[in-house]
XYZ file of C-alpha atoms in Angstrom:
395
model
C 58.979 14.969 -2.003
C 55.775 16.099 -0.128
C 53.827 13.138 0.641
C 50.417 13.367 -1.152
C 51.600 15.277 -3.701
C 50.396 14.317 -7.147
C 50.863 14.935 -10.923
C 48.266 14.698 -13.568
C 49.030 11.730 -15.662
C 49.304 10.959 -19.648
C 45.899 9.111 -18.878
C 43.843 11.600 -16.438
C 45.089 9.627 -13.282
C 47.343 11.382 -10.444
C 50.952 9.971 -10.163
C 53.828 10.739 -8.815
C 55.063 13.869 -9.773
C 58.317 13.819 -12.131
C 59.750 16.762 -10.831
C 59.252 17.586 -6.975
C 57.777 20.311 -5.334
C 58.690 23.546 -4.833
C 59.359 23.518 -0.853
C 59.504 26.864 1.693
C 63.325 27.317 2.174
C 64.002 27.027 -2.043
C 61.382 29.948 -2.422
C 62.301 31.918 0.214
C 66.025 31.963 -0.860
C 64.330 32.846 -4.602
C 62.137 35.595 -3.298
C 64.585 37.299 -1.429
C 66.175 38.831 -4.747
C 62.625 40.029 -4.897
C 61.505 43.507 -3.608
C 59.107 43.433 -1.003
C 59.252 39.803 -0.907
C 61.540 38.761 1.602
C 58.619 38.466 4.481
C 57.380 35.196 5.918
C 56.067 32.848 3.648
C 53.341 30.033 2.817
C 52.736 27.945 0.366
C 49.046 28.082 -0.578
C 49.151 25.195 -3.034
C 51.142 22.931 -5.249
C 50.183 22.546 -8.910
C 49.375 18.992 -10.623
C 50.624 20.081 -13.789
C 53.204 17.613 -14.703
C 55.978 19.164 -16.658
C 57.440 21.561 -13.987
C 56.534 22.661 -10.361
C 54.733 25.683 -9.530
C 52.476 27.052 -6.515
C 50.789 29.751 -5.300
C 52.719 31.836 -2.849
C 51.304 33.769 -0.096
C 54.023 36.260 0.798
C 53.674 39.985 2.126
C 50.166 40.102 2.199
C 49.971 39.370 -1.590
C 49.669 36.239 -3.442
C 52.209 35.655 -5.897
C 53.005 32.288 -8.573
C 56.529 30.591 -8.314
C 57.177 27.973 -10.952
C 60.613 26.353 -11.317
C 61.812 24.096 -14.673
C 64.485 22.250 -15.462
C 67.220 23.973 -17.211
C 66.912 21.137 -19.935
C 63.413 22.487 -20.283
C 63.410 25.902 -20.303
C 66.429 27.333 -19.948
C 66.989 31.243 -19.328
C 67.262 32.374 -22.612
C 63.755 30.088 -23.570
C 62.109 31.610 -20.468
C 62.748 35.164 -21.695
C 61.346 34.075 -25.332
C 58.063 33.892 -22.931
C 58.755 36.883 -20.694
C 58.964 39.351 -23.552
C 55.671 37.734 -24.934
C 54.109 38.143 -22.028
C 55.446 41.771 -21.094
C 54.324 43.105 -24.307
C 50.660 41.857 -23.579
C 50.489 43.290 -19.928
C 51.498 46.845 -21.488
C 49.069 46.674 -24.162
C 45.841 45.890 -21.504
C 45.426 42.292 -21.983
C 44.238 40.111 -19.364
C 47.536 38.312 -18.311
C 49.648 38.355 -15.368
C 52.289 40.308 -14.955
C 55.905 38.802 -14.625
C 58.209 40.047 -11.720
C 61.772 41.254 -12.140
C 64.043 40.572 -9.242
C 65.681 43.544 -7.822
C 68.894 42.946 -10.615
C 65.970 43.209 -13.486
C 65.750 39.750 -14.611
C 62.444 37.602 -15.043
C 63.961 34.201 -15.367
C 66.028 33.459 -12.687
C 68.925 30.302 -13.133
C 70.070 28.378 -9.856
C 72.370 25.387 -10.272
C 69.952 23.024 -12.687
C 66.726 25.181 -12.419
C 65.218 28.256 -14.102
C 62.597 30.085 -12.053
C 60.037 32.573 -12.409
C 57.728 34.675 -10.446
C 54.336 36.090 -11.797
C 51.684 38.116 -10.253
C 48.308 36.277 -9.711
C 46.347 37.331 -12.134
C 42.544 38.922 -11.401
C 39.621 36.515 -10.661
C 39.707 32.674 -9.387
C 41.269 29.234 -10.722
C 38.171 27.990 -11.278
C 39.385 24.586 -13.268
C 42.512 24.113 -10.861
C 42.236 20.342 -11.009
C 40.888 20.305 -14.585
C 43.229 17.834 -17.232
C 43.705 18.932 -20.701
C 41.100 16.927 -23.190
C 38.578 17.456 -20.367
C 35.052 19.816 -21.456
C 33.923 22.571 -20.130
C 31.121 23.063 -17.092
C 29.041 24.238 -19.520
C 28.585 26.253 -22.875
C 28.544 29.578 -21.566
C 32.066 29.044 -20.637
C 33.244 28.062 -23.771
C 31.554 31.367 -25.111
C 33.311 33.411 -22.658
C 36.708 31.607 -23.426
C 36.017 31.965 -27.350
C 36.097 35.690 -26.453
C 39.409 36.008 -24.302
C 40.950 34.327 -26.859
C 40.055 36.403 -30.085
C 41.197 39.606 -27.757
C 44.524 37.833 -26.860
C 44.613 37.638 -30.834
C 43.656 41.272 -30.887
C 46.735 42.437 -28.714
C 49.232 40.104 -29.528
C 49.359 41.358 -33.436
C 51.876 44.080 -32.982
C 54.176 41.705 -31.237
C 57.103 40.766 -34.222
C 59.232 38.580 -32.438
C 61.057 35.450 -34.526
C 59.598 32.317 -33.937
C 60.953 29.909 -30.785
C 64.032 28.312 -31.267
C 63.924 24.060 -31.100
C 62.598 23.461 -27.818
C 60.324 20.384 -25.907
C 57.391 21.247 -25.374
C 56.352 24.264 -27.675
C 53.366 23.747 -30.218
C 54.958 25.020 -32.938
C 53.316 25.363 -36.418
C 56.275 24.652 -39.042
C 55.595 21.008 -40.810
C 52.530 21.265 -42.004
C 52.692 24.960 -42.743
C 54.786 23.875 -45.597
C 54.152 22.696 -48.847
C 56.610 19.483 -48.053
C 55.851 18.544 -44.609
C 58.158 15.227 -45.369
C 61.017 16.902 -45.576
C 60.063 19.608 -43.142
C 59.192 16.536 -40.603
C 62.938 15.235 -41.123
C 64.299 19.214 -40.487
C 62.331 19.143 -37.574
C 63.337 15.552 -36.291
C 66.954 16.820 -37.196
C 67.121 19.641 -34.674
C 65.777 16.908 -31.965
C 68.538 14.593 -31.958
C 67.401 12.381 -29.468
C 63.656 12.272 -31.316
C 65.206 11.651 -34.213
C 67.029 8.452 -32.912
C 63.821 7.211 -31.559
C 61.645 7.699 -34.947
C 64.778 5.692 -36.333
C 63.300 2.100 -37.425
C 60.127 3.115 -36.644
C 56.912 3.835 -39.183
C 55.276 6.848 -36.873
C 55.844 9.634 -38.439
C 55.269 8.056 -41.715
C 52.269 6.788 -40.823
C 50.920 10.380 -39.492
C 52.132 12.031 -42.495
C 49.989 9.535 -44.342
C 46.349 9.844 -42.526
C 47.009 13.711 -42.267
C 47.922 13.833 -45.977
C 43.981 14.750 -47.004
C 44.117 17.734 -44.119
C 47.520 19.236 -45.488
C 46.276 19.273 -48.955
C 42.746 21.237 -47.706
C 44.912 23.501 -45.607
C 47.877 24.308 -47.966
C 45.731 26.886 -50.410
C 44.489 28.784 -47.266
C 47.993 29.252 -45.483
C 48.752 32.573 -46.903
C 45.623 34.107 -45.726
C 46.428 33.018 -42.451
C 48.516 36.193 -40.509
C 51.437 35.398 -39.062
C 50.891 35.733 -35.137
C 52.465 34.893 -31.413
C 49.767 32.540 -29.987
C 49.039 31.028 -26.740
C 48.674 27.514 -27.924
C 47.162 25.860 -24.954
C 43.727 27.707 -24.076
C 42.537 25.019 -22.044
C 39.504 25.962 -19.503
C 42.483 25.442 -16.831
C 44.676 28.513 -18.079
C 42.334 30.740 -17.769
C 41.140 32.396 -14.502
C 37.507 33.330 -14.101
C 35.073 36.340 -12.583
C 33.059 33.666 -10.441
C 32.467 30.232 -9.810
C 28.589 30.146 -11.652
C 27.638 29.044 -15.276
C 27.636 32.808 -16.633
C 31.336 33.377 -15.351
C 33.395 35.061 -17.415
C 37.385 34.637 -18.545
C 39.530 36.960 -16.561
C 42.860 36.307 -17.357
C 44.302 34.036 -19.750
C 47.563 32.420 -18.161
C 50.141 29.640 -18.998
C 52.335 30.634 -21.910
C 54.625 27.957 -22.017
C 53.784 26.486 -25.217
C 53.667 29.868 -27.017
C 55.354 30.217 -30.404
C 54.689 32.119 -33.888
C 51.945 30.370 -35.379
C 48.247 32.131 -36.443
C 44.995 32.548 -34.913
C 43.527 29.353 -36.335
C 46.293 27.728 -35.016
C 45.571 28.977 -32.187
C 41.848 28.560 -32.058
C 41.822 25.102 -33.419
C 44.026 24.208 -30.148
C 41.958 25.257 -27.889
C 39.015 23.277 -29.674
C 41.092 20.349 -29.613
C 41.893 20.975 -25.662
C 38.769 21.171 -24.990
C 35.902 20.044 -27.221
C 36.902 16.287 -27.983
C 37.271 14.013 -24.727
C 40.588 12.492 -26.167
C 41.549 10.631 -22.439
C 38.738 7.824 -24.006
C 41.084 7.232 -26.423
C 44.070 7.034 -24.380
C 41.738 4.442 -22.001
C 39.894 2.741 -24.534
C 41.945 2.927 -28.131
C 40.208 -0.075 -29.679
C 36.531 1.873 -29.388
C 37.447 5.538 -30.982
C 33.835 6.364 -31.872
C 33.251 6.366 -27.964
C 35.023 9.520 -27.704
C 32.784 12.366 -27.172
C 32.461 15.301 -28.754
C 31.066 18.738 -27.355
C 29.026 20.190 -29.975
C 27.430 22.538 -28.344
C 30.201 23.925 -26.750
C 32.236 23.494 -30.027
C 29.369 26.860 -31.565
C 29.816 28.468 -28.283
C 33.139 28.818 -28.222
C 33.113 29.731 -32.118
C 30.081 32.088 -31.466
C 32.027 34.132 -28.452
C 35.348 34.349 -30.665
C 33.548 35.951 -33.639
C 31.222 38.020 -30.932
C 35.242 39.944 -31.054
C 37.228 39.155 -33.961
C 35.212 37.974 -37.282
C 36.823 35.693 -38.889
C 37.901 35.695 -43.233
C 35.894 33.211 -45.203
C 39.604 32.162 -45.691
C 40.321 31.724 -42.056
C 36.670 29.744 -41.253
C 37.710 27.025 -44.075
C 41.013 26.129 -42.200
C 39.831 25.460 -39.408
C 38.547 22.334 -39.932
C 42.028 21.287 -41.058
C 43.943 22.816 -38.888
C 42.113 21.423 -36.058
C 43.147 17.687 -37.658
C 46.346 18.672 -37.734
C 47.508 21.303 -34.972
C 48.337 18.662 -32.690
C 50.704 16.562 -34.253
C 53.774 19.280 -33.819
C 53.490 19.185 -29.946
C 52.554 15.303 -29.839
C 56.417 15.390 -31.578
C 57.938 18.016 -28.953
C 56.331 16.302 -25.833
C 58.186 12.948 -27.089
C 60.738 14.972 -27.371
C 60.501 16.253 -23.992
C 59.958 12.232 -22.999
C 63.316 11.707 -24.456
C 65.601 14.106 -24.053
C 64.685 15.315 -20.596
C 63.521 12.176 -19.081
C 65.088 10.296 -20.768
C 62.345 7.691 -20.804
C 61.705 5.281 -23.791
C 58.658 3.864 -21.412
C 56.904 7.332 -21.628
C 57.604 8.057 -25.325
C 55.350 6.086 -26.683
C 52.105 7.531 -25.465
C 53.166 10.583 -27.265
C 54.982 9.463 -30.073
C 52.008 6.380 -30.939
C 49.055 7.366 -28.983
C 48.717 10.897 -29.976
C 51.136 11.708 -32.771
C 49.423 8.467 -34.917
C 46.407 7.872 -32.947
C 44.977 11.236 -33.128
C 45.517 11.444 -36.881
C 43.693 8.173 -37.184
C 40.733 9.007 -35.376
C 39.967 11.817 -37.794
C 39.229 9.199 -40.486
C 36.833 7.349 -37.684
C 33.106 8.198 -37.855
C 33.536 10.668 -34.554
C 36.425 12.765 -36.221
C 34.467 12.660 -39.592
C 31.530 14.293 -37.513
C 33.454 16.939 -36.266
C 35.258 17.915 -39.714
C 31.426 18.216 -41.090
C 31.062 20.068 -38.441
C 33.662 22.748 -38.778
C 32.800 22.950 -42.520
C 29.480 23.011 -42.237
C 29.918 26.093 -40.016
C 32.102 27.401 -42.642
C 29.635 27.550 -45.053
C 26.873 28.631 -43.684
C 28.902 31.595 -42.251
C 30.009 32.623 -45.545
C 27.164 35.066 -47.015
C 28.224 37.331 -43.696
C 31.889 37.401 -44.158
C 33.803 40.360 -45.289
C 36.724 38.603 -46.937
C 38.817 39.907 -44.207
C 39.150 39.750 -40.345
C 37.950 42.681 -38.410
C 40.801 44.290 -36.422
């Protein structure tokens, strides 16, 4: 492992990295099924992200981004689910990178207990490189501009029919509480998970979730069938997107990331990315016993609303779920990154930062006075958007 090379951790720190770093021999033997990439090579930079390696390739006069998994977590098959995703954007103009095929035609590329793939770098600069997830924004111009890459990403991606993702870690998924039963959906889903499902065995989590997010299903459930099946991106984090400059006034150039991409809806989608970004959740993972300390970015929260509808106006139907949603669209992937913990890691010592601090403690800090602001919040903006809407979401 390159010494100095660091992860982002479950609490905002740099650790070691769980997975080591992709190194100049591994990607030249990878690149050379690549045309017109088989010249010398440097590595420009290693990513923090934590669940797979991935850096930016200089190679050919070109910069290029090499990411390798573990089969266990994306195989080749669950790489292509991605790849197709992602191919049917580029054609259709949206601001994503590209894939690369090797010269045989395939995107995801298997070697011994690693899947591999190779993306152009996308327009503009990586502007939040070092940014965590649950971190804000510089400022509220940039959650305008990344309110309105993500409503055209919504724009594009509804022609795209795919199935939804089969069982995977890490994918947020929208299945549990998009039913009217999420118990028993919650036991389906823990049942195609063995090794989650052992863990919850014994143990009152998921019980305890279902409980505080009880009041947010019941809001939601009316307003599901207004809410369009769509392919999502599920992780619009200031840090997947690349940007026109480094000033206030920037604005999103390319969206990038798709590993946690599945079937969901736009306010899936949308309440994820206020989730991401607006609420500073790392207090809570620092400080649990003090959950009103955990900020909350207001002002970027109507920014980032504001530049959505600026492209895509949203149903009266679709503004009332968000405020659920948002309570409740993390819980799926809280499950499928324990899951990852688990079955992957194999790590009982990692589990429960998932599986406790984010699966239960999330749900309970809606019901604290800093979640309750946010919910008024959301509905307040609901309302008082309401004489303008059409009763149906522009195109």
């Amino acid at each position: 492992m390159s010494a100095g090379t660091k992860a982002h951790g479950m609490d905002g720190t740099l650790v070691e990295p769980d997975w080591p770093p992709l190194v100049l021999d591994e990607v030249h033997t990878l690149l050379r099924q690549y045309q017109g990439c088989d010249g010398p090579i440097e590595i420009l930079s290693v990513s923090p992200r934590p669940f797979s390696a991935a850096s930016v390739v200089k190679v050919g006069g070109r910069r290029i981004f090499v990411k390798r998994h573990h089969r266990d977590v994306r195989d080749k098959e669950g790489l292509l689910e991605e790849h197709r995703f992602l191919e049917y954007l580029w054609t259709q103009g949206a601001d994503v990178p590209r894939v690369l095929a090797a010269s045989s035609g395939e995107t995801a590329i298997e070697s011994g207990e690693w899947t591999y793939e190779v993306h152009e770098s996308p327009a503009g600069i990586d502007l939040y490189e070092e940014a965590i997830s649950w971190t804000p924004f510089r400022c509220a111009s940039h959650a305008h501009a990344a309110g309105k890459a993500l409503a055209r990403l919504h724009q594009v991606a509804r022609g795209f029919a795919e199935p939804p993702r089969r069982p995977r870690p890490l994918v947020a998924s929208f299945t549990i509480f998009a039913a009217k039963d999420a118990a028993a959906e919650m036991n389906r889903y823990l049942a195609a998970r063995p090794a989650l499902g052992n863990y919850f065995q014994g143990r009152s989590n998921c019980d305890e979730a279902l409980e505080l997010l009880a009041p947010f299903h019941a809001e939601l459930l009316p307003l599901i069938p207004a809410l369009a099946p769509l392919w999502t991106h599920n992780d619009l984090h200031a840090s997947n997107l690349f940007w026109s400059d480094a000033t206030d006034q920037a604005q999103a150039a390319a969206v990038i990331d798709f590993g946690l991409a599945d079937r969901t809806n736009a306010m899936h989608d949308l309440a994820h990315a206020i989730e991401r970004n607006i609420v500073e959740w790392l207090t809570l993972v620092n400080d649990p016993a003090h959950p009103d300390a955990v900020a909350v970015h207001f002002d970027h929260l109507h920014a980032l609303l504001e530049g959505y509808e600026q492209v895509r106006r949203l149903s009266a139907e679709e503004a009332a779920a968000l405020a659920p949603m948002t309570a409740l669209c993390h819980a799926e992937f809280a499950l499928s990154e324990s899951d990852y913990f688990l079955s992957v890691l194999h790590s009982e010592e990692k589990a429960p930062m998932a599986a406790e601090g984010w699966l239960v403690g999330h749900a309970r800090w809606f019901h604290n006075a800093a979640g309750r602001r946010l919910m008024d919040a959301l509905r307040r903006w609901a309302d008082e958007r309401k004489p303008s809407a059409t009763g149906a979401a522009r195109p």
